[in-house]
């Protein structure tokens, strides 16, 4: 359609914008100079940090770490969403190096692989956090023994505090055009800012290289559709080793001048509720799983969430049940974002509909079952996965995304990069691996992942479709289930459902049949 054609053309202007704003550290400096005494970060473990103090602390640590990190391109960070995590990431950006936030829940082997693949020699962490991880059974001994470790607790002495105080005065009086050169060196648009490792669900974790311009452009795109204002207050509880936590939850509020409330554990529903209430949080980003925890926790009361204005769910599909129950308990609507690590991470989002009071025309941004429209400067296509030719509206196919947020590539893996990203008419398109369709107005509806299919007797059977049927039968609170495909000598593959329900396999099968489930979608076992 004409609308989609114009949308695709807009990506060019956004690429130009991204290339002019290509330094995360300088963008932070520019924001800090506009409101030096404004609150930047609030952490339960440290006093409130103003932009002035944060700027001065980062500059001090930059001078302390520069010689030790000389010649190193990538720097490992093992910290939660906290003031320490914010300071460490900003300091590495100011040194014009690449941050690699280590995915500590991924397991010992995956951590070792990520660190080795990134050629990391130095890891920044804290003794307090290491002790907490060790208490939870996370084995870090070998990882830390073989690398230079910088502990945040050891970095600021009494003399260091005096130098930070001096830096605060220095940056207040220093002209902005001089200060930005002093604070951070210039970087090229294509320079990698962060390497974010996937969870490894399809084999070894993939290191996704996101550039400074990728991240800054995605922040601007997301802020535009969410109508973020300086009066907003953001909660940062998502882990920094995910792009959703690094870009949307941490960097976006910092670069836009919104106070950032840090908390390391998004599963602690009671504390999350208290923080939202105490600091009048207006923006919260999370996953369907986390939002479900807040619904289930009795100590998370409806009155705690009254200040929230923007609630976006991402990283996994938003359960309709969680969405409706959250609305019922807190009287707040959760809107679903769509994206991937390879997209820095946001590609699009559903938002509240707007009405023009002059003629009562409703501008739609939200349709039931859809993940919404693409972000400004981004575009969707749905194509045949074999030919990459565009499909008609309503026809399911492979979802493609373009825009300035499309990753640089996979770390040390040009073959996988070439398989995931292709250029057509000068535009870089990312193959998401998602199956879905566009309607005539450009709203995207996701159906499945191409990797989540079982091939039974030559027929491709969607595991998600099986799960949707099982969901109608396993409705008890606390029940979890998942459909998996395993090898079968007779039909190639068979579908089994893993579950923690008290129901017997015979009862589940009978109820599925009573609901009229097609024989092809009936699991072989439970």
PDB file of C-alpha atoms in Angstrom, residues 138-440:
ATOM      1  CA  UNK A 138      26.251 -19.692  40.393  1.00  0.00           C
ATOM      2  CA  UNK A 139      29.824 -20.945  39.850  1.00  0.00           C
ATOM      3  CA  UNK A 140      32.062 -17.986  38.988  1.00  0.00           C
ATOM      4  CA  UNK A 141      35.382 -19.192  40.403  1.00  0.00           C
ATOM      5  CA  UNK A 142      36.997 -20.292  37.147  1.00  0.00           C
ATOM      6  CA  UNK A 143      35.633 -17.286  35.244  1.00  0.00           C
ATOM      7  CA  UNK A 144      37.110 -14.762  37.682  1.00  0.00           C
ATOM      8  CA  UNK A 145      40.394 -16.617  38.247  1.00  0.00           C
ATOM      9  CA  UNK A 146      41.365 -16.410  34.575  1.00  0.00           C
ATOM     10  CA  UNK A 147      40.649 -12.695  34.115  1.00  0.00           C
ATOM     11  CA  UNK A 148      41.596  -9.350  35.560  1.00  0.00           C
ATOM     12  CA  UNK A 149      38.781  -8.338  37.906  1.00  0.00           C
ATOM     13  CA  UNK A 150      37.818  -4.772  38.813  1.00  0.00           C
ATOM     14  CA  UNK A 151      35.647  -4.600  41.929  1.00  0.00           C
ATOM     15  CA  UNK A 152      33.467  -1.498  42.095  1.00  0.00           C
ATOM     16  CA  UNK A 153      33.883  -1.280  45.892  1.00  0.00           C
ATOM     17  CA  UNK A 154      37.646  -0.779  45.475  1.00  0.00           C
ATOM     18  CA  UNK A 155      37.435   1.982  42.879  1.00  0.00           C
ATOM     19  CA  UNK A 156      36.569   5.075  44.911  1.00  0.00           C
ATOM     20  CA  UNK A 157      38.843   6.008  47.842  1.00  0.00           C
ATOM     21  CA  UNK A 158      38.692   9.127  50.020  1.00  0.00           C
ATOM     22  CA  UNK A 159      40.963  10.940  47.571  1.00  0.00           C
ATOM     23  CA  UNK A 160      38.739   9.681  44.764  1.00  0.00           C
ATOM     24  CA  UNK A 161      35.698  11.301  46.349  1.00  0.00           C
ATOM     25  CA  UNK A 162      37.590  14.602  46.439  1.00  0.00           C
ATOM     26  CA  UNK A 163      38.415  14.260  42.738  1.00  0.00           C
ATOM     27  CA  UNK A 164      34.767  13.489  41.940  1.00  0.00           C
ATOM     28  CA  UNK A 165      33.745  16.676  43.789  1.00  0.00           C
ATOM     29  CA  UNK A 166      36.308  18.608  41.729  1.00  0.00           C
ATOM     30  CA  UNK A 167      34.962  17.024  38.522  1.00  0.00           C
ATOM     31  CA  UNK A 168      31.437  18.200  39.408  1.00  0.00           C
ATOM     32  CA  UNK A 169      32.644  21.801  39.525  1.00  0.00           C
ATOM     33  CA  UNK A 170      34.762  21.331  36.397  1.00  0.00           C
ATOM     34  CA  UNK A 171      31.873  20.122  34.234  1.00  0.00           C
ATOM     35  CA  UNK A 172      29.497  22.765  35.546  1.00  0.00           C
ATOM     36  CA  UNK A 173      31.749  25.619  34.402  1.00  0.00           C
ATOM     37  CA  UNK A 174      33.217  23.986  31.305  1.00  0.00           C
ATOM     38  CA  UNK A 175      31.529  24.957  27.994  1.00  0.00           C
ATOM     39  CA  UNK A 176      29.535  22.077  26.541  1.00  0.00           C
ATOM     40  CA  UNK A 177      31.399  21.877  23.215  1.00  0.00           C
ATOM     41  CA  UNK A 178      34.691  21.433  25.081  1.00  0.00           C
ATOM     42  CA  UNK A 179      33.296  19.147  27.754  1.00  0.00           C
ATOM     43  CA  UNK A 180      31.951  16.546  25.325  1.00  0.00           C
ATOM     44  CA  UNK A 181      35.451  16.107  23.808  1.00  0.00           C
ATOM     45  CA  UNK A 182      37.001  15.839  27.273  1.00  0.00           C
ATOM     46  CA  UNK A 183      34.364  13.378  28.486  1.00  0.00           C
ATOM     47  CA  UNK A 184      34.422  10.984  25.532  1.00  0.00           C
ATOM     48  CA  UNK A 185      36.282  10.445  22.285  1.00  0.00           C
ATOM     49  CA  UNK A 186      34.406  10.509  18.997  1.00  0.00           C
ATOM     50  CA  UNK A 187      33.320   7.137  17.621  1.00  0.00           C
ATOM     51  CA  UNK A 188      32.204   6.084  14.157  1.00  0.00           C
ATOM     52  CA  UNK A 189      28.510   5.218  13.596  1.00  0.00           C
ATOM     53  CA  UNK A 190      29.362   1.600  12.792  1.00  0.00           C
ATOM     54  CA  UNK A 191      31.484   1.077  15.920  1.00  0.00           C
ATOM     55  CA  UNK A 192      30.093  -1.661  18.157  1.00  0.00           C
ATOM     56  CA  UNK A 193      28.751  -0.271  21.444  1.00  0.00           C
ATOM     57  CA  UNK A 194      27.509  -3.521  22.999  1.00  0.00           C
ATOM     58  CA  UNK A 195      27.703  -7.242  22.370  1.00  0.00           C
ATOM     59  CA  UNK A 196      24.576  -8.964  23.649  1.00  0.00           C
ATOM     60  CA  UNK A 197      24.562 -12.755  23.810  1.00  0.00           C
ATOM     61  CA  UNK A 198      21.412 -14.739  23.140  1.00  0.00           C
ATOM     62  CA  UNK A 199      20.248 -17.410  25.560  1.00  0.00           C
ATOM     63  CA  UNK A 200      21.579 -20.184  23.362  1.00  0.00           C
ATOM     64  CA  UNK A 201      18.182 -21.808  22.693  1.00  0.00           C
ATOM     65  CA  UNK A 202      19.302 -22.704  19.165  1.00  0.00           C
ATOM     66  CA  UNK A 203      22.753 -24.022  20.135  1.00  0.00           C
ATOM     67  CA  UNK A 204      25.665 -21.896  21.309  1.00  0.00           C
ATOM     68  CA  UNK A 205      24.795 -18.301  22.311  1.00  0.00           C
ATOM     69  CA  UNK A 206      25.072 -15.828  19.434  1.00  0.00           C
ATOM     70  CA  UNK A 207      26.873 -12.569  20.104  1.00  0.00           C
ATOM     71  CA  UNK A 208      24.786  -9.748  18.615  1.00  0.00           C
ATOM     72  CA  UNK A 209      26.814  -6.630  17.805  1.00  0.00           C
ATOM     73  CA  UNK A 210      24.815  -3.430  18.340  1.00  0.00           C
ATOM     74  CA  UNK A 211      26.381  -0.141  17.275  1.00  0.00           C
ATOM     75  CA  UNK A 212      26.122   3.249  18.965  1.00  0.00           C
ATOM     76  CA  UNK A 213      23.807   4.427  16.185  1.00  0.00           C
ATOM     77  CA  UNK A 214      21.645   1.256  16.487  1.00  0.00           C
ATOM     78  CA  UNK A 215      20.991   1.888  20.176  1.00  0.00           C
ATOM     79  CA  UNK A 216      20.556   5.675  20.006  1.00  0.00           C
ATOM     80  CA  UNK A 217      18.168   5.424  17.039  1.00  0.00           C
ATOM     81  CA  UNK A 218      16.076   2.759  18.783  1.00  0.00           C
ATOM     82  CA  UNK A 219      15.860   4.895  21.921  1.00  0.00           C
ATOM     83  CA  UNK A 220      14.602   7.843  19.865  1.00  0.00           C
ATOM     84  CA  UNK A 221      12.145   5.635  17.954  1.00  0.00           C
ATOM     85  CA  UNK A 222      10.702   4.110  21.138  1.00  0.00           C
ATOM     86  CA  UNK A 223      10.543   7.438  22.979  1.00  0.00           C
ATOM     87  CA  UNK A 224       8.616   8.960  20.064  1.00  0.00           C
ATOM     88  CA  UNK A 225       5.758   6.457  20.166  1.00  0.00           C
ATOM     89  CA  UNK A 226       5.629   6.264  23.984  1.00  0.00           C
ATOM     90  CA  UNK A 227       5.430  10.078  24.261  1.00  0.00           C
ATOM     91  CA  UNK A 228       8.040  10.051  27.016  1.00  0.00           C
ATOM     92  CA  UNK A 229       8.263  13.298  28.982  1.00  0.00           C
ATOM     93  CA  UNK A 230      10.833  14.660  31.435  1.00  0.00           C
ATOM     94  CA  UNK A 231       8.272  14.405  34.215  1.00  0.00           C
ATOM     95  CA  UNK A 232       8.271  10.621  33.750  1.00  0.00           C
ATOM     96  CA  UNK A 233       9.995   8.306  36.226  1.00  0.00           C
ATOM     97  CA  UNK A 234      11.294   4.960  34.961  1.00  0.00           C
ATOM     98  CA  UNK A 235      11.773   1.664  36.778  1.00  0.00           C
ATOM     99  CA  UNK A 236      14.884  -0.269  35.687  1.00  0.00           C
ATOM    100  CA  UNK A 237      14.570  -3.833  36.962  1.00  0.00           C
ATOM    101  CA  UNK A 238      15.326  -5.827  33.802  1.00  0.00           C
ATOM    102  CA  UNK A 239      18.793  -7.455  33.579  1.00  0.00           C
ATOM    103  CA  UNK A 240      21.452  -5.534  31.663  1.00  0.00           C
ATOM    104  CA  UNK A 241      22.615  -8.621  29.740  1.00  0.00           C
ATOM    105  CA  UNK A 242      19.379  -8.428  27.699  1.00  0.00           C
ATOM    106  CA  UNK A 243      19.038  -5.686  25.086  1.00  0.00           C
ATOM    107  CA  UNK A 244      15.559  -4.877  26.457  1.00  0.00           C
ATOM    108  CA  UNK A 245      17.127  -4.145  29.842  1.00  0.00           C
ATOM    109  CA  UNK A 246      20.196  -2.334  28.481  1.00  0.00           C
ATOM    110  CA  UNK A 247      18.553  -0.128  25.844  1.00  0.00           C
ATOM    111  CA  UNK A 248      14.925   0.400  26.833  1.00  0.00           C
ATOM    112  CA  UNK A 249      15.026   0.007  30.596  1.00  0.00           C
ATOM    113  CA  UNK A 250      18.383   1.686  31.425  1.00  0.00           C
ATOM    114  CA  UNK A 251      19.794   3.871  28.636  1.00  0.00           C
ATOM    115  CA  UNK A 252      16.557   5.355  27.308  1.00  0.00           C
ATOM    116  CA  UNK A 253      15.526   7.127  30.565  1.00  0.00           C
ATOM    117  CA  UNK A 254      19.124   8.269  31.198  1.00  0.00           C
ATOM    118  CA  UNK A 255      19.500   9.834  27.746  1.00  0.00           C
ATOM    119  CA  UNK A 256      16.042  11.444  27.932  1.00  0.00           C
ATOM    120  CA  UNK A 257      16.478  12.989  31.373  1.00  0.00           C
ATOM    121  CA  UNK A 258      14.041  10.801  33.339  1.00  0.00           C
ATOM    122  CA  UNK A 259      14.947   9.641  36.868  1.00  0.00           C
ATOM    123  CA  UNK A 260      15.898   5.965  36.875  1.00  0.00           C
ATOM    124  CA  UNK A 261      14.816   3.751  39.793  1.00  0.00           C
ATOM    125  CA  UNK A 262      17.110   0.702  39.828  1.00  0.00           C
ATOM    126  CA  UNK A 263      16.295  -2.640  41.373  1.00  0.00           C
ATOM    127  CA  UNK A 264      18.136  -5.882  40.715  1.00  0.00           C
ATOM    128  CA  UNK A 265      15.302  -8.424  41.045  1.00  0.00           C
ATOM    129  CA  UNK A 266      12.221  -8.040  38.806  1.00  0.00           C
ATOM    130  CA  UNK A 267      10.699 -11.177  40.385  1.00  0.00           C
ATOM    131  CA  UNK A 268      10.445  -9.515  43.825  1.00  0.00           C
ATOM    132  CA  UNK A 269       6.852  -8.379  43.330  1.00  0.00           C
ATOM    133  CA  UNK A 270       6.371  -6.855  46.776  1.00  0.00           C
ATOM    134  CA  UNK A 271       9.454  -4.604  46.502  1.00  0.00           C
ATOM    135  CA  UNK A 272       8.646  -3.672  42.910  1.00  0.00           C
ATOM    136  CA  UNK A 273       5.211  -2.519  44.058  1.00  0.00           C
ATOM    137  CA  UNK A 274       6.725  -0.488  46.900  1.00  0.00           C
ATOM    138  CA  UNK A 275       9.234   1.227  44.577  1.00  0.00           C
ATOM    139  CA  UNK A 276       6.539   2.111  42.022  1.00  0.00           C
ATOM    140  CA  UNK A 277       4.410   3.606  44.802  1.00  0.00           C
ATOM    141  CA  UNK A 278       7.193   5.411  46.711  1.00  0.00           C
ATOM    142  CA  UNK A 279       8.800   7.083  43.697  1.00  0.00           C
ATOM    143  CA  UNK A 280       5.605   7.566  41.653  1.00  0.00           C
ATOM    144  CA  UNK A 281       6.989   5.543  38.748  1.00  0.00           C
ATOM    145  CA  UNK A 282       5.257   6.268  35.433  1.00  0.00           C
ATOM    146  CA  UNK A 283       7.129   3.911  33.049  1.00  0.00           C
ATOM    147  CA  UNK A 284       7.689   0.206  33.538  1.00  0.00           C
ATOM    148  CA  UNK A 285       8.968  -2.361  31.083  1.00  0.00           C
ATOM    149  CA  UNK A 286       8.789  -6.076  31.753  1.00  0.00           C
ATOM    150  CA  UNK A 287       7.901  -9.516  30.488  1.00  0.00           C
ATOM    151  CA  UNK A 288       4.625 -11.404  30.592  1.00  0.00           C
ATOM    152  CA  UNK A 289       6.145 -13.656  33.276  1.00  0.00           C
ATOM    153  CA  UNK A 290       7.066 -10.735  35.539  1.00  0.00           C
ATOM    154  CA  UNK A 291       3.695  -8.996  35.134  1.00  0.00           C
ATOM    155  CA  UNK A 292       2.036 -12.289  36.058  1.00  0.00           C
ATOM    156  CA  UNK A 293       4.023 -12.357  39.320  1.00  0.00           C
ATOM    157  CA  UNK A 294       2.686  -8.909  40.232  1.00  0.00           C
ATOM    158  CA  UNK A 295      -0.873 -10.058  39.569  1.00  0.00           C
ATOM    159  CA  UNK A 296      -0.454 -13.187  41.713  1.00  0.00           C
ATOM    160  CA  UNK A 297       1.274 -11.540  44.677  1.00  0.00           C
ATOM    161  CA  UNK A 298      -1.273 -10.455  47.301  1.00  0.00           C
ATOM    162  CA  UNK A 299       1.168  -7.926  48.781  1.00  0.00           C
ATOM    163  CA  UNK A 300       1.311  -6.148  45.408  1.00  0.00           C
ATOM    164  CA  UNK A 301      -1.779  -3.983  45.923  1.00  0.00           C
ATOM    165  CA  UNK A 302      -3.709  -2.080  43.218  1.00  0.00           C
ATOM    166  CA  UNK A 303      -3.030   1.277  44.928  1.00  0.00           C
ATOM    167  CA  UNK A 304       0.710   0.784  44.443  1.00  0.00           C
ATOM    168  CA  UNK A 305       0.472   1.051  40.646  1.00  0.00           C
ATOM    169  CA  UNK A 306      -1.783   4.098  40.281  1.00  0.00           C
ATOM    170  CA  UNK A 307       1.060   6.341  39.004  1.00  0.00           C
ATOM    171  CA  UNK A 308       1.936   4.106  36.036  1.00  0.00           C
ATOM    172  CA  UNK A 309       1.333   5.632  32.620  1.00  0.00           C
ATOM    173  CA  UNK A 310       3.332   3.407  30.250  1.00  0.00           C
ATOM    174  CA  UNK A 311       3.507  -0.380  30.656  1.00  0.00           C
ATOM    175  CA  UNK A 312       5.196  -2.286  27.837  1.00  0.00           C
ATOM    176  CA  UNK A 313       5.695  -6.056  27.757  1.00  0.00           C
ATOM    177  CA  UNK A 314       8.403  -7.557  25.608  1.00  0.00           C
ATOM    178  CA  UNK A 315      10.966 -10.382  25.293  1.00  0.00           C
ATOM    179  CA  UNK A 316       8.175 -12.996  25.175  1.00  0.00           C
ATOM    180  CA  UNK A 317       4.580 -13.167  23.984  1.00  0.00           C
ATOM    181  CA  UNK A 318       2.172 -11.337  26.278  1.00  0.00           C
ATOM    182  CA  UNK A 319      -0.352 -13.837  27.599  1.00  0.00           C
ATOM    183  CA  UNK A 320      -3.954 -12.640  27.016  1.00  0.00           C
ATOM    184  CA  UNK A 321      -4.773 -14.036  30.438  1.00  0.00           C
ATOM    185  CA  UNK A 322      -2.024 -11.989  32.132  1.00  0.00           C
ATOM    186  CA  UNK A 323      -3.074  -8.884  30.228  1.00  0.00           C
ATOM    187  CA  UNK A 324      -6.727  -9.163  31.260  1.00  0.00           C
ATOM    188  CA  UNK A 325      -5.967 -10.075  34.884  1.00  0.00           C
ATOM    189  CA  UNK A 326      -3.473  -7.197  35.214  1.00  0.00           C
ATOM    190  CA  UNK A 327      -6.113  -4.804  33.867  1.00  0.00           C
ATOM    191  CA  UNK A 328      -8.688  -6.220  36.255  1.00  0.00           C
ATOM    192  CA  UNK A 329      -6.462  -5.972  39.357  1.00  0.00           C
ATOM    193  CA  UNK A 330      -4.565  -2.717  38.719  1.00  0.00           C
ATOM    194  CA  UNK A 331      -6.854  -0.985  36.201  1.00  0.00           C
ATOM    195  CA  UNK A 332      -3.828  -0.531  33.930  1.00  0.00           C
ATOM    196  CA  UNK A 333      -3.435  -1.755  30.354  1.00  0.00           C
ATOM    197  CA  UNK A 334      -0.243  -3.544  29.304  1.00  0.00           C
ATOM    198  CA  UNK A 335       0.790  -2.932  25.708  1.00  0.00           C
ATOM    199  CA  UNK A 336       2.876  -5.437  23.817  1.00  0.00           C
ATOM    200  CA  UNK A 337       6.165  -4.565  22.168  1.00  0.00           C
ATOM    201  CA  UNK A 338       7.687  -6.596  19.369  1.00  0.00           C
ATOM    202  CA  UNK A 339      11.348  -6.986  18.609  1.00  0.00           C
ATOM    203  CA  UNK A 340      14.517  -9.022  18.992  1.00  0.00           C
ATOM    204  CA  UNK A 341      18.043  -8.624  20.320  1.00  0.00           C
ATOM    205  CA  UNK A 342      19.112  -8.149  16.701  1.00  0.00           C
ATOM    206  CA  UNK A 343      16.808  -5.072  16.541  1.00  0.00           C
ATOM    207  CA  UNK A 344      18.337  -3.217  19.518  1.00  0.00           C
ATOM    208  CA  UNK A 345      15.649  -4.516  20.550  1.00  0.00           C
ATOM    209  CA  UNK A 346      12.338  -2.798  19.589  1.00  0.00           C
ATOM    210  CA  UNK A 347      10.716  -3.092  16.149  1.00  0.00           C
ATOM    211  CA  UNK A 348       7.147  -2.050  16.963  1.00  0.00           C
ATOM    212  CA  UNK A 349       4.579  -1.691  19.672  1.00  0.00           C
ATOM    213  CA  UNK A 350       0.857  -1.616  20.270  1.00  0.00           C
ATOM    214  CA  UNK A 351      -0.297   1.621  21.926  1.00  0.00           C
ATOM    215  CA  UNK A 352      -3.522   3.221  23.151  1.00  0.00           C
ATOM    216  CA  UNK A 353      -5.875   4.434  20.407  1.00  0.00           C
ATOM    217  CA  UNK A 354      -6.218   8.214  20.020  1.00  0.00           C
ATOM    218  CA  UNK A 355      -9.395  10.144  19.278  1.00  0.00           C
ATOM    219  CA  UNK A 356      -9.567  13.504  17.489  1.00  0.00           C
ATOM    220  CA  UNK A 357     -12.041  15.566  19.526  1.00  0.00           C
ATOM    221  CA  UNK A 358     -12.812  17.781  16.516  1.00  0.00           C
ATOM    222  CA  UNK A 359     -14.397  15.071  14.362  1.00  0.00           C
ATOM    223  CA  UNK A 360     -14.311  12.075  16.780  1.00  0.00           C
ATOM    224  CA  UNK A 361     -12.103  10.128  14.377  1.00  0.00           C
ATOM    225  CA  UNK A 362     -10.276   7.296  16.168  1.00  0.00           C
ATOM    226  CA  UNK A 363      -6.660   6.760  15.135  1.00  0.00           C
ATOM    227  CA  UNK A 364      -5.928   3.082  15.754  1.00  0.00           C
ATOM    228  CA  UNK A 365      -2.625   1.987  17.292  1.00  0.00           C
ATOM    229  CA  UNK A 366      -3.923  -1.147  18.981  1.00  0.00           C
ATOM    230  CA  UNK A 367      -5.819  -4.128  17.580  1.00  0.00           C
ATOM    231  CA  UNK A 368      -6.705  -7.308  19.424  1.00  0.00           C
ATOM    232  CA  UNK A 369      -4.203 -10.086  18.662  1.00  0.00           C
ATOM    233  CA  UNK A 370      -1.771  -7.730  16.925  1.00  0.00           C
ATOM    234  CA  UNK A 371       1.629  -6.497  18.121  1.00  0.00           C
ATOM    235  CA  UNK A 372       0.892  -3.161  16.475  1.00  0.00           C
ATOM    236  CA  UNK A 373       2.545  -0.972  13.883  1.00  0.00           C
ATOM    237  CA  UNK A 374       6.300  -0.587  13.268  1.00  0.00           C
ATOM    238  CA  UNK A 375       8.213   2.186  15.028  1.00  0.00           C
ATOM    239  CA  UNK A 376       8.847   5.432  13.128  1.00  0.00           C
ATOM    240  CA  UNK A 377      11.738   4.827  10.760  1.00  0.00           C
ATOM    241  CA  UNK A 378      11.120   1.088  10.741  1.00  0.00           C
ATOM    242  CA  UNK A 379       9.059  -1.108   8.423  1.00  0.00           C
ATOM    243  CA  UNK A 380       7.614  -4.625   8.274  1.00  0.00           C
ATOM    244  CA  UNK A 381       7.372  -7.028   5.365  1.00  0.00           C
ATOM    245  CA  UNK A 382       5.857 -10.501   5.239  1.00  0.00           C
ATOM    246  CA  UNK A 383       7.413 -12.680   2.558  1.00  0.00           C
ATOM    247  CA  UNK A 384       7.556 -16.230   1.292  1.00  0.00           C
ATOM    248  CA  UNK A 385      10.476 -17.753   3.269  1.00  0.00           C
ATOM    249  CA  UNK A 386      11.846 -19.513   0.183  1.00  0.00           C
ATOM    250  CA  UNK A 387      11.620 -16.737  -2.442  1.00  0.00           C
ATOM    251  CA  UNK A 388      11.509 -13.632  -0.172  1.00  0.00           C
ATOM    252  CA  UNK A 389       8.699 -12.273  -2.365  1.00  0.00           C
ATOM    253  CA  UNK A 390       6.062 -10.128  -0.635  1.00  0.00           C
ATOM    254  CA  UNK A 391       2.797 -11.831   0.317  1.00  0.00           C
ATOM    255  CA  UNK A 392      -0.690 -10.369   0.233  1.00  0.00           C
ATOM    256  CA  UNK A 393      -2.252  -8.949   3.433  1.00  0.00           C
ATOM    257  CA  UNK A 394      -3.634 -11.708   5.623  1.00  0.00           C
ATOM    258  CA  UNK A 395      -1.292 -14.388   4.263  1.00  0.00           C
ATOM    259  CA  UNK A 396       1.147 -15.904   6.760  1.00  0.00           C
ATOM    260  CA  UNK A 397       4.840 -15.773   5.967  1.00  0.00           C
ATOM    261  CA  UNK A 398       8.288 -14.812   7.228  1.00  0.00           C
ATOM    262  CA  UNK A 399       8.377 -11.448   9.021  1.00  0.00           C
ATOM    263  CA  UNK A 400      11.135  -9.035   7.921  1.00  0.00           C
ATOM    264  CA  UNK A 401      12.087  -5.784   9.658  1.00  0.00           C
ATOM    265  CA  UNK A 402      14.188  -2.854   8.438  1.00  0.00           C
ATOM    266  CA  UNK A 403      15.331   0.325  10.144  1.00  0.00           C
ATOM    267  CA  UNK A 404      18.359   1.971  11.751  1.00  0.00           C
ATOM    268  CA  UNK A 405      18.090  -0.455  14.682  1.00  0.00           C
ATOM    269  CA  UNK A 406      19.052  -3.543  12.616  1.00  0.00           C
ATOM    270  CA  UNK A 407      22.211  -5.021  14.142  1.00  0.00           C
ATOM    271  CA  UNK A 408      25.705  -4.759  12.739  1.00  0.00           C
ATOM    272  CA  UNK A 409      25.917  -8.565  12.703  1.00  0.00           C
ATOM    273  CA  UNK A 410      26.798 -11.648  14.713  1.00  0.00           C
ATOM    274  CA  UNK A 411      30.182 -11.640  16.439  1.00  0.00           C
ATOM    275  CA  UNK A 412      32.838 -13.498  14.401  1.00  0.00           C
ATOM    276  CA  UNK A 413      30.169 -15.214  12.315  1.00  0.00           C
ATOM    277  CA  UNK A 414      29.730 -13.674   8.847  1.00  0.00           C
ATOM    278  CA  UNK A 415      27.828 -16.746   7.603  1.00  0.00           C
ATOM    279  CA  UNK A 416      25.057 -16.413  10.205  1.00  0.00           C
ATOM    280  CA  UNK A 417      24.988 -12.662   9.619  1.00  0.00           C
ATOM    281  CA  UNK A 418      24.518 -13.166   5.895  1.00  0.00           C
ATOM    282  CA  UNK A 419      21.756 -15.706   6.564  1.00  0.00           C
ATOM    283  CA  UNK A 420      19.906 -13.301   8.877  1.00  0.00           C
ATOM    284  CA  UNK A 421      20.394  -9.929   7.130  1.00  0.00           C
ATOM    285  CA  UNK A 422      20.123  -9.113   3.430  1.00  0.00           C
ATOM    286  CA  UNK A 423      20.173  -5.895   1.412  1.00  0.00           C
ATOM    287  CA  UNK A 424      17.504  -5.031  -1.125  1.00  0.00           C
ATOM    288  CA  UNK A 425      17.431  -1.674  -2.955  1.00  0.00           C
ATOM    289  CA  UNK A 426      19.952  -0.328  -0.457  1.00  0.00           C
ATOM    290  CA  UNK A 427      17.821  -1.302   2.566  1.00  0.00           C
ATOM    291  CA  UNK A 428      19.026  -3.846   5.163  1.00  0.00           C
ATOM    292  CA  UNK A 429      16.303  -6.319   6.149  1.00  0.00           C
ATOM    293  CA  UNK A 430      16.465  -8.654   9.153  1.00  0.00           C
ATOM    294  CA  UNK A 431      14.834 -12.083   8.888  1.00  0.00           C
ATOM    295  CA  UNK A 432      13.147 -12.480  12.269  1.00  0.00           C
ATOM    296  CA  UNK A 433      12.321 -16.186  12.011  1.00  0.00           C
ATOM    297  CA  UNK A 434       8.776 -15.292  13.073  1.00  0.00           C
ATOM    298  CA  UNK A 435       5.706 -16.380  11.137  1.00  0.00           C
ATOM    299  CA  UNK A 436       2.914 -13.851  10.841  1.00  0.00           C
ATOM    300  CA  UNK A 437       0.820 -11.652   8.569  1.00  0.00           C
ATOM    301  CA  UNK A 438       0.050  -7.984   7.957  1.00  0.00           C
ATOM    302  CA  UNK A 439      -3.454  -6.618   7.604  1.00  0.00           C
ATOM    303  CA  UNK A 440      -4.395  -3.973   5.048  1.00  0.00           C
TER     304      UNK A 440
END
